[in-house]
């Protein structure tokens, strides 16, 4: 049973560029949440996708957007990258958005130069 | 005031002793509380959750919740070197459908 997978593992971009991060949820899960974790900080909730809709959003600018596909996989898009966007981006999946059984993927380390 | 506060540590505990990790939260509407463990360079892993006042035990781990004091803690009994990690407290508010994390407490178990 595959867990949550994310790609790519690492990514280096320059300021102003855009980036696409990918997430496949754990088998049987239908909800994907995205988090940003800066060095030395706890994860910060970006948004959650359920039934291909953004259900809840944290305090992130519109430069951060996402999509969920019919197979429940999800992508996170970040436009006009800033140095401050450098972080570990975590995807977590659950069933019906239930945080009691939320599993995190290994993350994508994004470095913005 | 931060929504979820934790002492960043590091907290050093001798092997075999009890490690006590604390977390306070500001929103009285908070409903569910989670403890995650994160090893260096890895993603968070759910240890346990609690939503009722009192204690909840799972193996060597005990979560304690006091909603009146807006305080949640995690006790680790018989601490092992493999327990050395950062422990993250997370809070879910009723109907909010999102988790708010603290900055985490770095725990080191000394052999």
mmCIF file of C-alpha atoms in Angstrom:
data_model
loop_
_atom_site.group_PDB
_atom_site.id
_atom_site.type_symbol
_atom_site.label_atom_id
_atom_site.label_comp_id
_atom_site.label_asym_id
_atom_site.label_seq_id
_atom_site.Cartn_x
_atom_site.Cartn_y
_atom_site.Cartn_z
ATOM 1 C CA UNK A 1 0.000 0.000 0.000
ATOM 2 C CA UNK A 2 1.731 3.148 -1.235
ATOM 3 C CA UNK A 3 1.794 6.067 1.138
ATOM 4 C CA UNK A 4 1.712 9.717 0.165
ATOM 5 C CA UNK A 5 4.179 10.504 -2.590
ATOM 6 C CA UNK A 6 5.509 13.864 -3.717
ATOM 7 C CA UNK A 7 7.610 15.040 -6.616
ATOM 8 C CA UNK A 8 10.104 16.383 -7.171
ATOM 9 C CA UNK A 9 12.215 15.815 -4.056
ATOM 10 C CA UNK A 10 14.261 18.949 -4.527
ATOM 11 C CA UNK A 11 13.852 21.985 -6.724
ATOM 12 C CA UNK A 12 15.933 25.091 -7.334
ATOM 13 C CA UNK A 13 14.344 28.133 -8.933
ATOM 14 C CA UNK A 14 15.145 31.814 -9.314
ATOM 15 C CA UNK A 15 13.080 34.765 -8.178
ATOM 16 C CA UNK A 16 10.118 35.527 -10.399
ATOM 17 C CA UNK A 17 9.801 32.022 -11.772
ATOM 18 C CA UNK A 18 6.879 29.714 -11.185
ATOM 19 C CA UNK A 19 6.866 26.192 -9.833
ATOM 20 C CA UNK A 20 4.589 23.146 -9.841
ATOM 21 C CA UNK A 21 4.708 20.594 -7.039
ATOM 22 C CA UNK A 22 2.907 17.259 -7.229
ATOM 23 C CA UNK A 23 1.280 15.004 -4.674
ATOM 24 C CA UNK A 24 -0.372 11.592 -4.840
ATOM 25 C CA UNK A 25 -2.439 10.724 -1.765
ATOM 26 C CA UNK A 26 -2.380 7.493 0.163
ATOM 27 C CA UNK A 27 -4.578 4.819 -1.353
ATOM 28 C CA UNK A 28 -8.189 5.288 -0.243
ATOM 29 C CA UNK A 29 -7.757 8.935 0.698
ATOM 30 C CA UNK A 30 -9.699 11.659 -1.075
ATOM 31 C CA UNK A 31 -8.450 14.865 0.564
ATOM 32 C CA UNK A 32 -5.148 16.626 0.107
ATOM 33 C CA UNK A 33 -3.777 19.417 2.289
ATOM 34 C CA UNK A 34 -0.681 21.437 1.503
ATOM 35 C CA UNK A 35 1.688 22.939 4.063
ATOM 36 C CA UNK A 36 4.763 25.145 3.929
ATOM 37 C CA UNK A 37 7.477 24.511 6.501
ATOM 38 C CA UNK A 38 10.267 27.060 6.773
ATOM 39 C CA UNK A 39 13.486 26.056 8.491
ATOM 40 C CA UNK A 40 13.033 25.851 12.243
ATOM 41 C CA UNK A 41 9.287 26.449 12.052
ATOM 42 C CA UNK A 42 6.202 24.309 12.212
ATOM 43 C CA UNK A 43 4.213 23.559 9.062
ATOM 44 C CA UNK A 44 1.863 26.329 7.951
ATOM 45 C CA UNK A 45 -1.424 25.353 6.333
ATOM 46 C CA UNK A 46 -1.721 26.604 2.750
ATOM 47 C CA UNK A 47 -4.992 25.023 1.615
ATOM 48 C CA UNK A 48 -6.996 21.826 1.427
ATOM 49 C CA UNK A 49 -8.603 20.173 -1.589
ATOM 50 C CA UNK A 50 -11.596 17.893 -1.426
ATOM 51 C CA UNK A 51 -13.764 16.768 -4.341
ATOM 52 C CA UNK A 52 -11.610 18.868 -6.673
ATOM 53 C CA UNK A 53 -12.498 22.052 -4.798
ATOM 54 C CA UNK A 54 -10.449 24.241 -2.480
ATOM 55 C CA UNK A 55 -12.274 23.756 0.794
ATOM 56 C CA UNK A 56 -10.174 25.795 3.194
ATOM 57 C CA UNK A 57 -7.294 28.224 2.840
ATOM 58 C CA UNK A 58 -4.646 29.573 5.181
ATOM 59 C CA UNK A 59 -3.042 33.018 5.136
ATOM 60 C CA UNK A 60 -1.188 32.721 1.869
ATOM 61 C CA UNK A 61 -1.310 35.149 -1.076
ATOM 62 C CA UNK A 62 -2.980 34.377 -4.362
ATOM 63 C CA UNK A 63 0.407 33.487 -5.812
ATOM 64 C CA UNK A 64 -0.238 30.117 -4.225
ATOM 65 C CA UNK A 65 -2.856 28.089 -6.030
ATOM 66 C CA UNK A 66 -3.656 24.455 -6.531
ATOM 67 C CA UNK A 67 -5.670 21.836 -8.253
ATOM 68 C CA UNK A 68 -7.042 18.417 -7.451
ATOM 69 C CA UNK A 69 -7.599 15.863 -10.168
ATOM 70 C CA UNK A 70 -10.388 13.257 -10.367
ATOM 71 C CA UNK A 71 -7.953 10.588 -9.128
ATOM 72 C CA UNK A 72 -7.444 12.766 -5.993
ATOM 73 C CA UNK A 73 -3.853 13.671 -6.813
ATOM 74 C CA UNK A 74 -3.027 17.325 -6.435
ATOM 75 C CA UNK A 75 -0.677 19.999 -7.653
ATOM 76 C CA UNK A 76 0.513 23.163 -5.922
ATOM 77 C CA UNK A 77 1.449 26.136 -8.075
ATOM 78 C CA UNK A 78 3.496 29.073 -6.853
ATOM 79 C CA UNK A 79 3.911 32.077 -9.147
ATOM 80 C CA UNK A 80 6.349 34.991 -9.037
ATOM 81 C CA UNK A 81 8.648 33.192 -6.607
ATOM 82 C CA UNK A 82 10.215 35.175 -3.785
ATOM 83 C CA UNK A 83 13.288 34.308 -1.727
ATOM 84 C CA UNK A 84 10.946 33.812 1.233
ATOM 85 C CA UNK A 85 9.185 30.975 -0.572
ATOM 86 C CA UNK A 86 12.203 28.760 0.074
ATOM 87 C CA UNK A 87 10.887 26.001 2.313
ATOM 88 C CA UNK A 88 9.854 22.376 2.588
ATOM 89 C CA UNK A 89 6.450 21.892 1.008
ATOM 90 C CA UNK A 90 4.478 19.088 2.539
ATOM 91 C CA UNK A 91 1.444 17.358 1.196
ATOM 92 C CA UNK A 92 -0.822 15.426 3.536
ATOM 93 C CA UNK A 93 -3.728 13.168 2.669
ATOM 94 C CA UNK A 94 -6.758 12.047 4.603
ATOM 95 C CA UNK A 95 -10.232 10.651 4.101
ATOM 96 C CA UNK A 96 -12.933 13.297 4.062
ATOM 97 C CA UNK A 97 -10.571 15.885 5.477
ATOM 98 C CA UNK A 98 -10.347 14.059 8.777
ATOM 99 C CA UNK A 99 -7.178 15.201 10.558
ATOM 100 C CA UNK A 100 -7.313 12.183 12.872
ATOM 101 C CA UNK A 101 -5.823 10.084 10.127
ATOM 102 C CA UNK A 102 -3.725 12.544 8.185
ATOM 103 C CA UNK A 103 -0.516 11.231 6.645
ATOM 104 C CA UNK A 104 2.280 13.420 5.346
ATOM 105 C CA UNK A 105 4.362 12.836 2.266
ATOM 106 C CA UNK A 106 8.159 13.197 2.279
ATOM 107 C CA UNK A 107 7.985 16.777 1.056
ATOM 108 C CA UNK A 108 9.552 18.850 -1.709
ATOM 109 C CA UNK A 109 12.465 21.079 -0.749
ATOM 110 C CA UNK A 110 12.194 24.318 -2.762
ATOM 111 C CA UNK A 111 15.136 26.706 -2.907
ATOM 112 C CA UNK A 112 14.627 30.120 -4.493
ATOM 113 C CA UNK A 113 17.808 31.954 -5.497
ATOM 114 C CA UNK B 1 0.283 36.217 20.755
ATOM 115 C CA UNK B 2 0.936 33.138 18.654
ATOM 116 C CA UNK B 3 -2.014 30.815 18.139
ATOM 117 C CA UNK B 4 -0.051 27.750 19.266
ATOM 118 C CA UNK B 5 3.022 28.130 21.451
ATOM 119 C CA UNK B 6 5.704 25.622 22.320
ATOM 120 C CA UNK B 7 9.063 25.956 23.999
ATOM 121 C CA UNK B 8 11.549 25.467 21.169
ATOM 122 C CA UNK B 9 14.034 23.708 23.446
ATOM 123 C CA UNK B 10 16.282 21.910 23.154
ATOM 124 C CA UNK B 11 14.945 19.719 25.933
ATOM 125 C CA UNK B 12 17.455 17.138 27.151
ATOM 126 C CA UNK B 13 16.196 14.090 29.060
ATOM 127 C CA UNK B 14 18.181 11.071 30.298
ATOM 128 C CA UNK B 15 17.367 7.713 28.773
ATOM 129 C CA UNK B 16 14.648 5.932 30.743
ATOM 130 C CA UNK B 17 13.244 9.128 32.249
ATOM 131 C CA UNK B 18 9.932 10.855 31.485
ATOM 132 C CA UNK B 19 9.980 13.584 28.848
ATOM 133 C CA UNK B 20 7.321 16.266 29.247
ATOM 134 C CA UNK B 21 6.396 18.458 26.289
ATOM 135 C CA UNK B 22 4.022 21.374 26.631
ATOM 136 C CA UNK B 23 1.827 23.414 24.322
ATOM 137 C CA UNK B 24 -0.564 26.320 24.878
ATOM 138 C CA UNK B 25 -3.139 27.680 22.466
ATOM 139 C CA UNK B 26 -4.995 30.958 22.233
ATOM 140 C CA UNK B 27 -8.318 30.089 20.584
ATOM 141 C CA UNK B 28 -10.892 28.793 23.061
ATOM 142 C CA UNK B 29 -12.840 27.387 20.108
ATOM 143 C CA UNK B 30 -10.100 24.847 19.493
ATOM 144 C CA UNK B 31 -11.568 21.404 19.364
ATOM 145 C CA UNK B 32 -8.942 18.782 18.592
ATOM 146 C CA UNK B 33 -5.282 18.575 19.447
ATOM 147 C CA UNK B 34 -2.541 16.591 17.785
ATOM 148 C CA UNK B 35 1.029 15.641 18.533
ATOM 149 C CA UNK B 36 3.384 14.958 15.653
ATOM 150 C CA UNK B 37 6.972 13.741 15.727
ATOM 151 C CA UNK B 38 9.411 14.966 13.101
ATOM 152 C CA UNK B 39 12.879 13.529 12.698
ATOM 153 C CA UNK B 40 15.487 15.792 11.146
ATOM 154 C CA UNK B 41 15.024 15.965 7.387
ATOM 155 C CA UNK B 42 11.819 13.926 7.487
ATOM 156 C CA UNK B 43 8.115 14.720 7.372
ATOM 157 C CA UNK B 44 5.857 14.882 10.448
ATOM 158 C CA UNK B 45 4.353 11.652 11.751
ATOM 159 C CA UNK B 46 1.166 11.617 13.829
ATOM 160 C CA UNK B 47 1.748 10.211 17.338
ATOM 161 C CA UNK B 48 -1.671 10.758 18.847
ATOM 162 C CA UNK B 49 -4.613 13.117 19.142
ATOM 163 C CA UNK B 50 -6.912 14.166 21.970
ATOM 164 C CA UNK B 51 -10.179 16.096 22.061
ATOM 165 C CA UNK B 52 -11.580 15.511 25.563
ATOM 166 C CA UNK B 53 -10.279 16.964 28.808
ATOM 167 C CA UNK B 54 -8.073 14.571 30.738
ATOM 168 C CA UNK B 55 -5.485 11.993 29.803
ATOM 169 C CA UNK B 56 -5.202 9.677 26.838
ATOM 170 C CA UNK B 57 -2.604 6.928 26.845
ATOM 171 C CA UNK B 58 -1.075 5.035 23.935
ATOM 172 C CA UNK B 59 1.858 2.827 24.841
ATOM 173 C CA UNK B 60 4.651 4.968 26.253
ATOM 174 C CA UNK B 61 2.850 8.171 25.225
ATOM 175 C CA UNK B 62 0.252 10.085 27.236
ATOM 176 C CA UNK B 63 -1.492 13.206 25.983
ATOM 177 C CA UNK B 64 -3.062 15.519 28.548
ATOM 178 C CA UNK B 65 -5.630 18.201 27.755
ATOM 179 C CA UNK B 66 -6.903 21.021 29.953
ATOM 180 C CA UNK B 67 -9.274 23.221 27.941
ATOM 181 C CA UNK B 68 -9.889 25.614 30.827
ATOM 182 C CA UNK B 69 -6.172 26.416 30.949
ATOM 183 C CA UNK B 70 -5.814 26.092 27.160
ATOM 184 C CA UNK B 71 -2.979 23.678 27.681
ATOM 185 C CA UNK B 72 -2.043 20.366 26.123
ATOM 186 C CA UNK B 73 0.964 18.222 26.936
ATOM 187 C CA UNK B 74 2.674 15.038 25.831
ATOM 188 C CA UNK B 75 4.462 12.721 28.229
ATOM 189 C CA UNK B 76 6.901 10.122 26.968
ATOM 190 C CA UNK B 77 7.691 7.412 29.518
ATOM 191 C CA UNK B 78 10.863 5.323 29.487
ATOM 192 C CA UNK B 79 12.449 7.706 26.957
ATOM 193 C CA UNK B 80 14.634 6.059 24.332
ATOM 194 C CA UNK B 81 17.347 7.601 22.114
ATOM 195 C CA UNK B 82 15.026 6.937 19.165
ATOM 196 C CA UNK B 83 12.594 9.441 20.702
ATOM 197 C CA UNK B 84 15.061 12.240 19.913
ATOM 198 C CA UNK B 85 13.181 14.428 17.428
ATOM 199 C CA UNK B 86 11.168 17.614 17.144
ATOM 200 C CA UNK B 87 7.663 17.325 18.556
ATOM 201 C CA UNK B 88 4.978 19.459 16.956
ATOM 202 C CA UNK B 89 1.710 20.406 18.611
ATOM 203 C CA UNK B 90 -1.193 21.133 16.251
ATOM 204 C CA UNK B 91 -4.673 22.475 16.911
ATOM 205 C CA UNK B 92 -7.890 22.223 14.909
ATOM 206 C CA UNK B 93 -10.662 24.732 15.490
ATOM 207 C CA UNK B 94 -14.262 23.653 15.246
ATOM 208 C CA UNK B 95 -15.482 23.931 11.686
ATOM 209 C CA UNK B 96 -12.208 25.449 10.578
ATOM 210 C CA UNK B 97 -10.959 22.356 8.803
ATOM 211 C CA UNK B 98 -7.337 23.345 9.060
ATOM 212 C CA UNK B 99 -4.492 22.602 11.422
ATOM 213 C CA UNK B 100 -2.418 25.274 13.136
ATOM 214 C CA UNK B 101 1.013 24.059 14.229
ATOM 215 C CA UNK B 102 3.375 25.325 16.865
ATOM 216 C CA UNK B 103 7.043 25.787 16.081
ATOM 217 C CA UNK B 104 7.939 22.496 17.756
ATOM 218 C CA UNK B 105 10.109 21.415 20.688
ATOM 219 C CA UNK B 106 13.411 19.707 19.964
ATOM 220 C CA UNK B 107 13.871 16.753 22.306
ATOM 221 C CA UNK B 108 17.189 15.011 22.873
ATOM 222 C CA UNK B 109 17.380 11.764 24.855
ATOM 223 C CA UNK B 110 20.784 11.346 26.444
ATOM 224 C CA UNK B 111 22.022 7.708 26.672
#
